PDB file of C-alpha atoms in Angstrom:
ATOM      1  CA  UNK T   1      19.039  -6.551  -1.326  1.00  0.00           C
ATOM      2  CA  UNK T   2      15.345  -7.090  -1.257  1.00  0.00           C
ATOM      3  CA  UNK T   3      13.627  -3.522  -1.234  1.00  0.00           C
ATOM      4  CA  UNK T   4       9.262  -3.579  -0.890  1.00  0.00           C
ATOM      5  CA  UNK T   5       8.005   0.478  -1.377  1.00  0.00           C
ATOM      6  CA  UNK T   6       4.095   0.744  -0.426  1.00  0.00           C
ATOM      7  CA  UNK T   7       2.085   3.498  -1.970  1.00  0.00           C
ATOM      8  CA  UNK T   8      -1.115   4.763  -2.134  1.00  0.00           C
ATOM      9  CA  UNK T   9      -2.324   5.742   1.320  1.00  0.00           C
ATOM     10  CA  UNK T  10      -3.815   8.541   1.927  1.00  0.00           C
ATOM     11  CA  UNK T  11      -7.325  10.167   3.943  1.00  0.00           C
ATOM     12  CA  UNK T  12     -10.217   9.122   2.462  1.00  0.00           C
ATOM     13  CA  UNK T  13     -13.980   9.612   3.810  1.00  0.00           C
ATOM     14  CA  UNK T  14     -15.841   6.230   5.692  1.00  0.00           C
ATOM     15  CA  UNK T  15     -17.441   4.362   2.686  1.00  0.00           C
ATOM     16  CA  UNK T  16     -14.603   5.601   0.652  1.00  0.00           C
ATOM     17  CA  UNK T  17     -11.800   3.318  -1.829  1.00  0.00           C
ATOM     18  CA  UNK T  18      -8.384   3.443  -2.133  1.00  0.00           C
ATOM     19  CA  UNK T  19      -5.994   1.010  -3.998  1.00  0.00           C
ATOM     20  CA  UNK T  20      -2.192   0.477  -2.326  1.00  0.00           C
ATOM     21  CA  UNK T  21       0.307  -0.768  -4.387  1.00  0.00           C
ATOM     22  CA  UNK T  22       3.890  -2.372  -2.989  1.00  0.00           C
ATOM     23  CA  UNK T  23       6.559  -2.712  -5.460  1.00  0.00           C
ATOM     24  CA  UNK T  24       8.864  -5.591  -4.899  1.00  0.00           C
ATOM     25  CA  UNK T  25      12.274  -5.938  -5.768  1.00  0.00           C
ATOM     26  CA  UNK T  26      15.686  -8.117  -4.671  1.00  0.00           C
ATOM     27  CA  UNK T  27      13.955 -11.450  -5.028  1.00  0.00           C
ATOM     28  CA  UNK T  28      11.932 -13.286  -7.269  1.00  0.00           C
ATOM     29  CA  UNK T  29       9.084 -12.246  -6.852  1.00  0.00           C
ATOM     30  CA  UNK T  30       6.435 -14.861  -8.703  1.00  0.00           C
ATOM     31  CA  UNK T  31       7.540 -17.230  -6.539  1.00  0.00           C
ATOM     32  CA  UNK T  32       6.878 -15.294  -3.387  1.00  0.00           C
ATOM     33  CA  UNK T  33       4.124 -15.689  -0.657  1.00  0.00           C
ATOM     34  CA  UNK T  34       2.829 -12.216  -0.246  1.00  0.00           C
ATOM     35  CA  UNK T  35       0.921 -10.752   2.453  1.00  0.00           C
ATOM     36  CA  UNK T  36      -0.298  -6.823   3.584  1.00  0.00           C
ATOM     37  CA  UNK T  37      -0.262  -6.217   7.503  1.00  0.00           C
ATOM     38  CA  UNK T  38      -1.748  -3.560   9.054  1.00  0.00           C
ATOM     39  CA  UNK T  39      -1.277  -1.912  12.124  1.00  0.00           C
ATOM     40  CA  UNK T  40      -3.601   0.213  13.819  1.00  0.00           C
ATOM     41  CA  UNK T  41      -2.628   3.212  16.479  1.00  0.00           C
ATOM     42  CA  UNK T  42      -1.698   1.621  19.703  1.00  0.00           C
ATOM     43  CA  UNK T  43      -2.376  -1.850  18.429  1.00  0.00           C
ATOM     44  CA  UNK T  44      -0.323  -4.848  17.456  1.00  0.00           C
ATOM     45  CA  UNK T  45       0.049  -6.039  14.208  1.00  0.00           C
ATOM     46  CA  UNK T  46      -2.930  -7.732  12.224  1.00  0.00           C
ATOM     47  CA  UNK T  47      -2.890  -9.749   9.237  1.00  0.00           C
ATOM     48  CA  UNK T  48      -4.848  -8.528   6.645  1.00  0.00           C
ATOM     49  CA  UNK T  49      -4.758 -10.296   3.226  1.00  0.00           C
ATOM     50  CA  UNK T  50      -2.212 -13.005   1.533  1.00  0.00           C
ATOM     51  CA  UNK T  51      -1.474 -14.227  -2.352  1.00  0.00           C
ATOM     52  CA  UNK T  52       0.198 -17.276  -2.584  1.00  0.00           C
ATOM     53  CA  UNK T  53       2.464 -17.934  -6.199  1.00  0.00           C
ATOM     54  CA  UNK T  54       0.062 -19.623  -7.963  1.00  0.00           C
ATOM     55  CA  UNK T  55      -2.963 -16.711  -7.265  1.00  0.00           C
ATOM     56  CA  UNK T  56      -5.154 -17.980  -4.463  1.00  0.00           C
ATOM     57  CA  UNK T  57      -6.016 -15.427  -2.003  1.00  0.00           C
ATOM     58  CA  UNK T  58      -6.906 -15.221   1.764  1.00  0.00           C
ATOM     59  CA  UNK T  59      -8.356 -12.574   3.772  1.00  0.00           C
ATOM     60  CA  UNK T  60      -9.030 -11.527   7.259  1.00  0.00           C
ATOM     61  CA  UNK T  61     -12.511 -11.611   8.377  1.00  0.00           C
ATOM     62  CA  UNK T  62     -12.503  -7.773   9.112  1.00  0.00           C
ATOM     63  CA  UNK T  63     -11.952  -7.491   5.677  1.00  0.00           C
ATOM     64  CA  UNK T  64     -13.429 -10.052   3.386  1.00  0.00           C
ATOM     65  CA  UNK T  65     -15.655  -8.904   0.795  1.00  0.00           C
ATOM     66  CA  UNK T  66     -14.595  -5.309   1.110  1.00  0.00           C
ATOM     67  CA  UNK T  67     -10.365  -5.692   0.129  1.00  0.00           C
ATOM     68  CA  UNK T  68      -9.755  -7.606  -3.055  1.00  0.00           C
ATOM     69  CA  UNK T  69      -5.556  -8.612  -3.041  1.00  0.00           C
ATOM     70  CA  UNK T  70      -4.083  -9.176  -6.576  1.00  0.00           C
ATOM     71  CA  UNK T  71      -0.160  -9.444  -7.884  1.00  0.00           C
ATOM     72  CA  UNK T  72       1.012  -8.447 -10.691  1.00  0.00           C
ATOM     73  CA  UNK T  73       4.343 -11.057 -11.241  1.00  0.00           C
ATOM     74  CA  UNK T  74       5.101  -8.864 -14.532  1.00  0.00           C
ATOM     75  CA  UNK T  75       5.754  -5.807 -12.928  1.00  0.00           C
ATOM     76  CA  UNK T  76       6.851  -7.118  -9.496  1.00  0.00           C
ATOM     77  CA  UNK T  77       3.905  -5.167  -7.668  1.00  0.00           C
ATOM     78  CA  UNK T  78       1.268  -6.177  -5.186  1.00  0.00           C
ATOM     79  CA  UNK T  79      -1.735  -4.558  -4.817  1.00  0.00           C
ATOM     80  CA  UNK T  80      -4.735  -4.014  -2.295  1.00  0.00           C
ATOM     81  CA  UNK T  81      -8.364  -2.786  -3.116  1.00  0.00           C
ATOM     82  CA  UNK T  82     -10.006  -1.381  -0.118  1.00  0.00           C
ATOM     83  CA  UNK T  83     -13.598  -1.046  -0.967  1.00  0.00           C
ATOM     84  CA  UNK T  84     -16.096   0.295   1.898  1.00  0.00           C
ATOM     85  CA  UNK T  85     -14.279   1.638   4.268  1.00  0.00           C
ATOM     86  CA  UNK T  86     -14.740   1.443   7.569  1.00  0.00           C
ATOM     87  CA  UNK T  87     -12.793   3.994  10.457  1.00  0.00           C
ATOM     88  CA  UNK T  88     -11.641   1.031  11.930  1.00  0.00           C
ATOM     89  CA  UNK T  89      -9.403  -0.090   8.635  1.00  0.00           C
ATOM     90  CA  UNK T  90      -7.198   3.292   9.465  1.00  0.00           C
ATOM     91  CA  UNK T  91      -3.788   2.305  10.124  1.00  0.00           C
ATOM     92  CA  UNK T  92      -0.370   1.983   8.481  1.00  0.00           C
ATOM     93  CA  UNK T  93      -0.599  -0.880   5.684  1.00  0.00           C
ATOM     94  CA  UNK T  94       2.772  -3.096   5.526  1.00  0.00           C
ATOM     95  CA  UNK T  95       3.923  -5.316   2.368  1.00  0.00           C
ATOM     96  CA  UNK T  96       5.924  -8.362   3.464  1.00  0.00           C
ATOM     97  CA  UNK T  97       6.617 -11.343   1.893  1.00  0.00           C
ATOM     98  CA  UNK T  98       5.438 -14.803   3.633  1.00  0.00           C
ATOM     99  CA  UNK T  99       2.086 -15.919   4.579  1.00  0.00           C
ATOM    100  CA  UNK T 100      -1.177 -16.095   6.567  1.00  0.00           C
ATOM    101  CA  UNK T 101       0.594 -17.794   9.493  1.00  0.00           C
ATOM    102  CA  UNK T 102       3.514 -15.729   9.936  1.00  0.00           C
ATOM    103  CA  UNK T 103       5.676 -18.222   8.021  1.00  0.00           C
ATOM    104  CA  UNK T 104       8.399 -16.067   5.415  1.00  0.00           C
ATOM    105  CA  UNK T 105       7.342 -13.165   7.023  1.00  0.00           C
ATOM    106  CA  UNK T 106      10.965 -11.748   7.146  1.00  0.00           C
ATOM    107  CA  UNK T 107      10.750  -8.730   5.019  1.00  0.00           C
ATOM    108  CA  UNK T 108       8.622  -5.440   5.574  1.00  0.00           C
ATOM    109  CA  UNK T 109       7.946  -2.320   3.276  1.00  0.00           C
ATOM    110  CA  UNK T 110       7.586   0.976   5.650  1.00  0.00           C
ATOM    111  CA  UNK T 111       4.688   0.645   5.076  1.00  0.00           C
ATOM    112  CA  UNK T 112       1.818   3.266   3.706  1.00  0.00           C
ATOM    113  CA  UNK T 113      -0.644   5.415   6.328  1.00  0.00           C
ATOM    114  CA  UNK T 114      -4.602   4.989   5.662  1.00  0.00           C
ATOM    115  CA  UNK T 115      -6.739   7.541   7.358  1.00  0.00           C
ATOM    116  CA  UNK T 116     -10.530   6.548   7.229  1.00  0.00           C
ATOM    117  CA  UNK T 117     -12.291   9.654   8.630  1.00  0.00           C
ATOM    118  CA  UNK T 118     -15.561  11.749   8.315  1.00  0.00           C
TER     119      UNK T 118
END
């Protein structure tokens, strides 16, 4: 069955960095559009970034220039490098199949918590 397992979250001070990972299994990762989605406390889900099968990347305006999505198709792993973190980046970060419009967003991991606080 499809499994998406996120890791790498934690607490960091403003301006710091974290790298999230998502280990995928149960489907053909290299042929799947993948996204990161986050949900801040008390708010709805917010799409953050996506990577298509060809390696083209997409970003929400709120993270553009600070976050970098990448994928290792040989290792079936999706990454999100987050730099210059801000308190408003605090959220539960999910790895999901699908694109920036929500197409194909059928499978989600359980999330990894990122807290940005001094």
